[in-house]
Amino acid sequence: MTTIIKAAVDIADALGLEAVTLATLAKKLNIRPPSLYNHFDGLPGLRIELAIHGLEELRGSLMNAAIGRSEDDAIYSIADAYIAFVRKHPGLYEATLPAPGNEDDRLQQLGSDIVHIFTRVLQSYGIEGDAAIHTTRGLRSLLHGFASLEAKGGFGIPLDLDVSIKQMLHIFLVGIRSVKE
Amino acid sequence: MTTIIKAAVDIADALGLEAVTLATLAKKLNIRPPSLYNHFDGLPGLRIELAIHGLEELRGSLMNAAIGRSEDDAIYSIADAYIAFVRKHPGLYEATLPAPGNEDDRLQQLGSDIVHIFTRVLQSYGIEGDAAIHTTRGLRSLLHGFASLEAKGGFGIPLDLDVSIKQMLHIFLVGIRSVKE
DNA sequence: CCTATAAACTAATATCGTTAGTTTTATATT
DNA sequence: AATATAAAACTAACGATATTAGTTTATAGG
């Protein structure tokens, strides 16, 4: 990871993605803002680089979590990795979310890779084809929804969030078995 | 709804929340930007007003969808209303998401109202107390996750999204019955 | 040592949010 | 109706931002 991306990630995770500006980034690097144009194509270009880096990290975490596991074991492990990633890198995760106009091929590929991890695990349940796609969408919705609501402080009530994750995954996994046949 | 908020909602839904600036809003209203300060407290104030208006609308839709329904019927109806709202008002929905620093009392109350709609419906399953809170978090995660991924174009594969909603809700509702006892 | 490439710089411009102070418009009170 | 008050518009100006253009410095490779 380049020094510049690392600095941008630090700002994003500490202060939020919107705090990553050419001004703040340049200040952190002891550089003048225009110098950054030698490394990426302006603020939109930086956002794309951040998204790519974030998706690569996320993909790595999820793949690692899925190795040697199947069915519920794999799902719990992947879910853990997903939520841990967002907790550790809230700003970087924000950068990975599809933004209008981001049609970079590398982003498409990374997104597809991540979806593939889910569908592979669902195969271990015997879920394939369209059902696997629908179920993957459900799982991604659940994980992204929880992680992003948590990151924004959307769960006001002071009740253990890890228990909520466990319970909602349990619900989903019980339900998933009704899709198999 | 005031003329100003309506104009801001139009911009947000058409071009995204980040396109709602004092400059674009003033232009749409044939006004100079400083005049807007007579109506709200700068851009942060406008954001809060948008969030309040959006949450009021969302709460109304969800309440209306839940009237006279119970169990799965109520959940499907609420989910429909939730996703329909985000599809109709993607920018306004974005404005409703908790933002750092937004500790306005009205926002807290509206958020609490919306959570209450879910927990009331879960009562019709016999789910109460902490279980109701955990399950509500799961449902909100599922709906918010799906709606926001859909809004951002996060589902690349061209496979019917409404079927995905039905299937993931079915999965969750089958699983929910394992929480009851 | 010279040259070519990368990466920094300064200077300048347009846009945005914001503040201050002023003027116009609308409302309400006598 | 005339006037006082409040609401809402305006102009002018400032600081911060992204961006472009043109220039200078550093760094490698031959």
XYZ file of C-alpha atoms (C1' of nucleotides) in Angstrom:
422
model
C 0.000 0.000 0.000
C 1.428 3.329 -0.941
C 2.163 5.923 1.677
C -0.486 8.173 0.215
C -3.293 5.624 0.361
C -2.291 4.727 3.892
C -2.562 8.356 4.934
C -5.944 8.669 3.245
C -7.177 5.518 5.012
C -6.041 6.906 8.348
C -7.987 10.109 7.803
C -11.066 8.258 6.571
C -11.138 5.866 9.525
C -10.467 8.572 12.077
C -12.699 11.358 10.776
C -14.961 9.855 8.131
C -14.651 9.603 4.369
C -15.888 13.141 3.774
C -12.899 14.386 5.770
C -10.568 12.961 3.126
C -9.920 16.028 1.028
C -6.916 16.973 -1.038
C -6.259 19.671 1.538
C -6.271 17.400 4.612
C -4.368 14.675 2.813
C -1.709 17.075 1.571
C -1.341 18.542 5.052
C -0.847 15.087 6.554
C 1.841 14.335 3.953
C 3.512 17.749 4.292
C 2.828 18.403 0.654
C 0.941 21.042 -1.333
C -2.401 19.843 -2.683
C -1.518 20.162 -6.390
C 1.356 17.716 -5.914
C -1.176 14.977 -5.317
C -2.229 15.138 -8.956
C 1.022 13.368 -9.814
C -0.316 10.278 -8.035
C -4.000 10.081 -8.899
C -6.576 11.896 -10.952
C -7.922 14.419 -8.483
C -10.392 13.739 -5.710
C -12.529 11.372 -7.806
C -9.417 9.390 -8.657
C -8.418 9.165 -5.007
C -11.888 7.884 -4.126
C -11.534 5.129 -6.705
C -8.104 4.129 -5.395
C -9.515 4.018 -1.877
C -12.442 1.893 -3.007
C -10.143 -0.573 -4.747
C -7.855 -0.845 -1.782
C -10.761 -1.297 0.598
C -12.388 -3.989 -1.516
C -9.101 -5.847 -1.816
C -8.718 -5.841 1.947
C -12.310 -6.871 2.484
C -12.087 -9.640 -0.079
C -8.932 -10.936 1.598
C -10.561 -10.962 5.020
C -13.657 -12.744 3.776
C -11.703 -15.340 1.817
C -9.523 -16.023 4.791
C -12.570 -16.396 7.015
C -14.155 -18.901 4.646
C -11.169 -21.200 4.222
C -11.799 -24.718 5.467
C -15.327 -23.966 6.650
C -18.769 -24.842 5.385
C -22.428 -24.153 6.089
C -23.210 -22.288 9.328
C -19.596 -22.383 10.429
C -18.544 -20.561 7.264
C -21.357 -18.024 7.430
C -20.660 -17.092 11.048
C -16.987 -16.754 10.245
C -17.557 -14.597 7.179
C -20.051 -12.430 9.016
C -17.560 -11.946 11.825
C -14.879 -10.925 9.367
C -17.207 -8.548 7.531
C -18.337 -6.734 10.656
C -14.847 -6.704 12.141
C -13.584 -5.072 8.960
C -16.162 -2.309 9.107
C -15.469 -1.735 12.798
C -11.766 -1.461 12.156
C -12.064 0.567 8.948
C -15.330 2.502 8.979
C -14.093 5.183 6.619
C -12.409 2.791 4.237
C -15.540 0.658 4.166
C -17.558 3.734 3.269
C -15.206 4.253 0.350
C -15.934 0.763 -0.959
C -19.652 1.415 -1.378
C -20.634 1.797 -5.011
C -20.765 5.460 -5.939
C -22.551 6.846 -8.989
C -20.116 7.078 -11.862
C -17.689 4.483 -10.508
C -17.587 2.044 -13.386
C -13.968 1.110 -13.027
C -13.360 -2.446 -14.221
C -11.264 -3.316 -11.187
C -14.148 -2.355 -8.907
C -16.569 -4.533 -10.843
C -14.190 -7.470 -10.600
C -13.644 -7.069 -6.857
C -17.366 -6.817 -6.225
C -17.915 -9.924 -8.251
C -15.156 -11.736 -6.349
C -16.825 -10.939 -3.046
C -20.224 -12.102 -4.236
C -18.543 -15.279 -5.406
C -17.326 -16.035 -1.890
C -20.897 -16.024 -0.650
C -22.283 -18.150 -3.460
C -19.509 -20.688 -2.967
C -20.412 -21.063 0.686
C -24.089 -21.396 -0.177
C -23.147 -24.294 -2.422
C -22.207 -26.162 0.741
C -25.883 -25.937 1.668
C -26.883 -27.238 -1.725
C -28.181 -23.805 -2.736
C -27.297 -22.966 -6.335
C -28.385 -20.956 -9.339
C -30.875 -18.133 -8.882
C -31.583 -19.152 -5.297
C -27.915 -18.651 -4.480
C -28.013 -15.148 -5.952
C -31.133 -14.193 -4.036
C -29.758 -15.624 -0.810
C -26.431 -13.888 -1.320
C -28.289 -10.621 -1.704
C -30.045 -11.319 1.564
C -26.816 -12.042 3.385
C -25.070 -9.005 1.973
C -28.063 -6.852 2.897
C -28.025 -8.179 6.428
C -24.295 -7.653 6.919
C -24.029 -4.327 5.148
C -27.174 -3.062 6.834
C -26.025 -4.006 10.302
C -22.479 -2.794 9.833
C -23.433 0.547 8.349
C -26.176 1.230 10.882
C -23.776 0.347 13.663
C -21.035 2.532 12.206
C -23.368 5.522 12.074
C -24.594 4.953 15.590
C -28.017 3.945 14.328
C -28.694 1.526 17.167
C -29.573 3.744 20.050
C -30.577 1.253 22.691
C -27.712 0.081 24.906
C -28.090 -3.645 24.314
C -25.185 -5.850 23.306
C -24.672 -5.560 19.569
C -22.727 -8.814 19.266
C -25.709 -10.673 20.633
C -27.849 -9.012 17.968
C -25.492 -10.222 15.256
C -25.558 -13.754 16.589
C -29.328 -13.742 16.819
C -30.012 -12.295 13.389
C -27.565 -14.715 11.807
C -29.201 -17.585 13.656
C -32.593 -16.479 12.329
C -31.273 -16.236 8.800
C -29.506 -19.588 8.958
C -32.569 -21.370 10.247
C -34.546 -19.803 7.415
C -31.913 -20.625 4.819
C -32.598 -24.311 5.182
C -36.109 -23.726 3.909
C -34.607 -22.634 0.558
C -32.549 -25.733 -0.034
C -35.237 -27.851 -1.603
C -43.802 20.973 3.828
C -42.167 24.271 3.122
C -41.246 25.261 -0.399
C -37.601 25.216 0.525
C -37.576 21.674 1.897
C -39.523 20.479 -1.121
C -36.912 21.979 -3.433
C -34.128 20.382 -1.409
C -35.878 17.000 -1.548
C -36.216 17.291 -5.312
C -32.510 17.935 -5.714
C -31.570 15.144 -3.318
C -33.764 12.570 -5.040
C -32.704 13.586 -8.522
C -28.976 14.093 -8.027
C -28.085 12.651 -4.631
C -27.803 14.214 -1.191
C -24.319 15.571 -1.818
C -25.791 17.660 -4.639
C -27.896 19.551 -2.129
C -25.735 22.602 -1.559
C -26.717 26.114 -0.618
C -25.669 27.116 -4.115
C -27.847 24.603 -5.995
C -30.767 25.115 -3.644
C -30.601 28.890 -3.955
C -30.426 28.631 -7.731
C -33.500 26.411 -7.824
C -35.375 28.933 -5.687
C -34.104 31.964 -7.630
C -32.517 33.273 -4.465
C -29.006 34.213 -3.361
C -27.396 31.648 -1.065
C -27.112 33.936 2.004
C -30.892 34.407 2.010
C -31.258 30.760 3.000
C -29.813 31.549 6.414
C -33.115 33.206 7.268
C -34.747 29.773 7.124
C -32.264 27.359 8.647
C -28.871 27.362 10.249
C -26.582 26.869 7.284
C -25.903 23.610 5.501
C -25.803 21.537 8.714
C -29.180 22.977 9.684
C -30.644 22.134 6.290
C -29.384 18.578 6.647
C -31.160 18.251 9.974
C -34.406 19.624 8.561
C -34.174 17.163 5.683
C -33.546 14.290 8.075
C -36.550 15.214 10.186
C -38.821 15.547 7.199
C -37.615 12.253 5.761
C -38.081 10.372 9.012
C -41.573 11.798 9.421
C -42.498 10.600 5.958
C -40.929 7.205 6.509
C -42.610 6.778 9.874
C -45.967 7.644 8.292
C -45.502 5.119 5.505
C -44.479 2.361 7.879
C -47.292 3.035 10.303
C -49.804 3.061 7.496
C -48.428 -0.226 6.189
C -48.733 -1.872 9.583
C -52.314 -0.880 10.333
C -54.651 -3.820 10.678
C -51.955 -6.394 9.963
C -50.048 -8.884 12.074
C -47.222 -11.396 11.827
C -45.921 -12.164 8.325
C -48.614 -10.041 6.704
C -47.456 -7.012 8.663
C -43.759 -7.634 8.028
C -44.210 -8.019 4.280
C -46.284 -4.869 4.200
C -43.812 -2.840 6.232
C -40.903 -4.115 4.178
C -42.720 -3.141 0.998
C -43.351 0.330 2.334
C -39.752 0.735 3.479
C -38.242 -0.253 0.168
C -40.822 1.694 -1.820
C -39.921 4.782 0.192
C -36.229 4.449 -0.556
C -36.922 3.834 -4.232
C -39.099 6.913 -4.432
C -36.869 9.113 -2.276
C -33.293 7.847 -2.462
C -31.774 11.200 -1.610
C -34.196 11.981 1.174
C -33.626 8.531 2.652
C -29.906 9.191 2.623
C -30.588 12.330 4.615
C -32.385 10.321 7.298
C -29.360 8.187 8.091
C -27.776 9.127 11.396
C -24.879 11.509 10.839
C -22.134 12.231 13.362
C -23.104 15.228 15.416
C -26.825 14.957 14.791
C -28.151 14.737 18.305
C -31.314 16.682 17.709
C -34.065 15.544 20.062
C -36.645 15.359 17.278
C -34.416 12.942 15.375
C -34.020 10.719 18.415
C -37.777 10.642 18.898
C -38.509 9.803 15.271
C -35.943 7.022 15.277
C -37.449 5.638 18.426
C -40.944 5.831 16.896
C -39.837 3.790 13.913
C -38.190 1.146 16.051
C -41.382 0.989 18.043
C -43.376 0.061 14.944
C -41.182 -2.989 14.470
C -41.280 -4.104 18.079
C -45.061 -3.761 18.139
C -45.378 -6.059 15.145
C -42.998 -8.553 16.708
C -45.313 -8.658 19.696
C -47.858 -10.289 17.401
C -45.393 -13.177 17.139
C -45.041 -13.307 20.887
C -41.531 -11.882 20.702
C -40.872 -9.345 23.452
C -38.165 -7.808 25.577
C -34.538 -8.136 24.517
C -35.431 -10.643 21.797
C -37.677 -8.042 20.205
C -34.835 -5.526 20.176
C -32.389 -7.974 18.635
C -34.915 -9.071 16.034
C -35.805 -5.476 15.212
C -32.143 -4.789 14.627
C -32.052 -7.730 12.263
C -35.067 -6.541 10.325
C -33.802 -2.987 10.093
C -30.410 -4.273 8.962
C -32.022 -6.387 6.277
C -34.233 -3.602 4.955
C -31.696 -0.807 5.224
C -28.992 -2.994 3.765
C -31.041 -4.071 0.811
C -32.475 -0.642 0.112
C -29.185 1.164 0.319
C -27.286 -1.398 -1.736
C -30.019 -1.269 -4.347
C -30.034 2.524 -4.368
C -26.299 2.626 -4.985
C -26.512 0.037 -7.737
C -24.706 -2.510 -5.593
C -26.507 -5.485 -7.073
C -24.843 -5.983 -10.391
C -26.431 -9.169 -11.621
C -29.590 -8.635 -13.665
C -31.908 -10.838 -11.626
C -35.276 -9.627 -10.375
C -34.746 -7.614 -7.200
C -38.324 -7.969 -5.995
C -37.908 -11.720 -5.970
C -34.798 -11.270 -3.842
C -36.755 -9.204 -1.337
C -39.500 -11.802 -1.127
C -36.997 -14.592 -0.682
C -34.889 -12.916 1.969
C -37.986 -11.925 3.908
C -39.276 -15.462 3.661
C -35.984 -16.748 5.027
C -36.056 -14.286 7.877
C -39.685 -15.001 8.737
C -39.139 -18.735 8.811
C -36.193 -18.146 11.116
C -38.076 -15.697 13.299
C -40.356 -18.450 14.531
C -37.345 -20.154 16.063
C -36.958 -17.158 18.400
C -40.467 -17.230 19.794
C -39.942 -19.888 22.423
C 28.125 13.738 -16.028
C 24.148 14.242 -18.614
C 19.559 13.379 -19.508
C 14.881 11.965 -18.945
C 11.286 11.104 -15.868
C 8.921 11.686 -11.647
C 7.349 14.634 -8.264
C 7.419 18.593 -5.985
C 6.444 23.682 -6.233
C 4.049 28.665 -7.086
C 0.428 31.278 -9.049
C -4.100 31.834 -10.398
C -9.172 30.709 -11.027
C -13.838 29.143 -9.972
C -16.961 27.464 -6.565
C -18.658 26.947 -2.080
C -20.148 28.082 2.783
C -20.388 31.679 5.759
C -20.608 36.348 8.125
C -21.720 41.186 8.331
C -24.275 44.808 7.234
C -28.050 46.790 4.393
C -32.320 47.133 1.953
C -36.620 45.616 0.675
C -40.975 43.371 1.631
C -44.582 41.785 4.437
C -47.166 41.910 8.598
C -49.350 43.829 12.361
C -50.684 47.619 15.401
C -52.399 51.857 16.352
C -54.271 54.782 6.321
C -49.886 55.472 8.543
C -46.418 53.592 11.014
C -43.648 50.363 13.571
C -41.896 45.748 13.624
C -40.472 41.517 11.819
C -39.256 38.603 8.065
C -36.652 37.816 4.176
C -34.251 39.302 0.575
C -29.892 41.580 -1.013
C -24.530 42.988 -1.780
C -19.848 42.649 -0.372
C -16.219 40.234 1.467
C -13.418 36.222 3.532
C -11.560 31.666 3.981
C -11.361 27.056 2.249
C -11.522 23.954 -1.502
C -10.483 21.591 -6.045
C -8.334 22.280 -10.087
C -5.271 23.903 -14.026
C -1.061 25.747 -15.963
C 3.455 26.459 -15.922
C 7.935 25.912 -13.434
C 11.461 24.008 -10.604
C 13.688 20.353 -8.143
C 14.926 15.352 -7.299
C 15.918 11.103 -8.820
C 17.565 7.432 -11.731
C 19.708 5.246 -15.804
C 22.942 5.294 -19.274
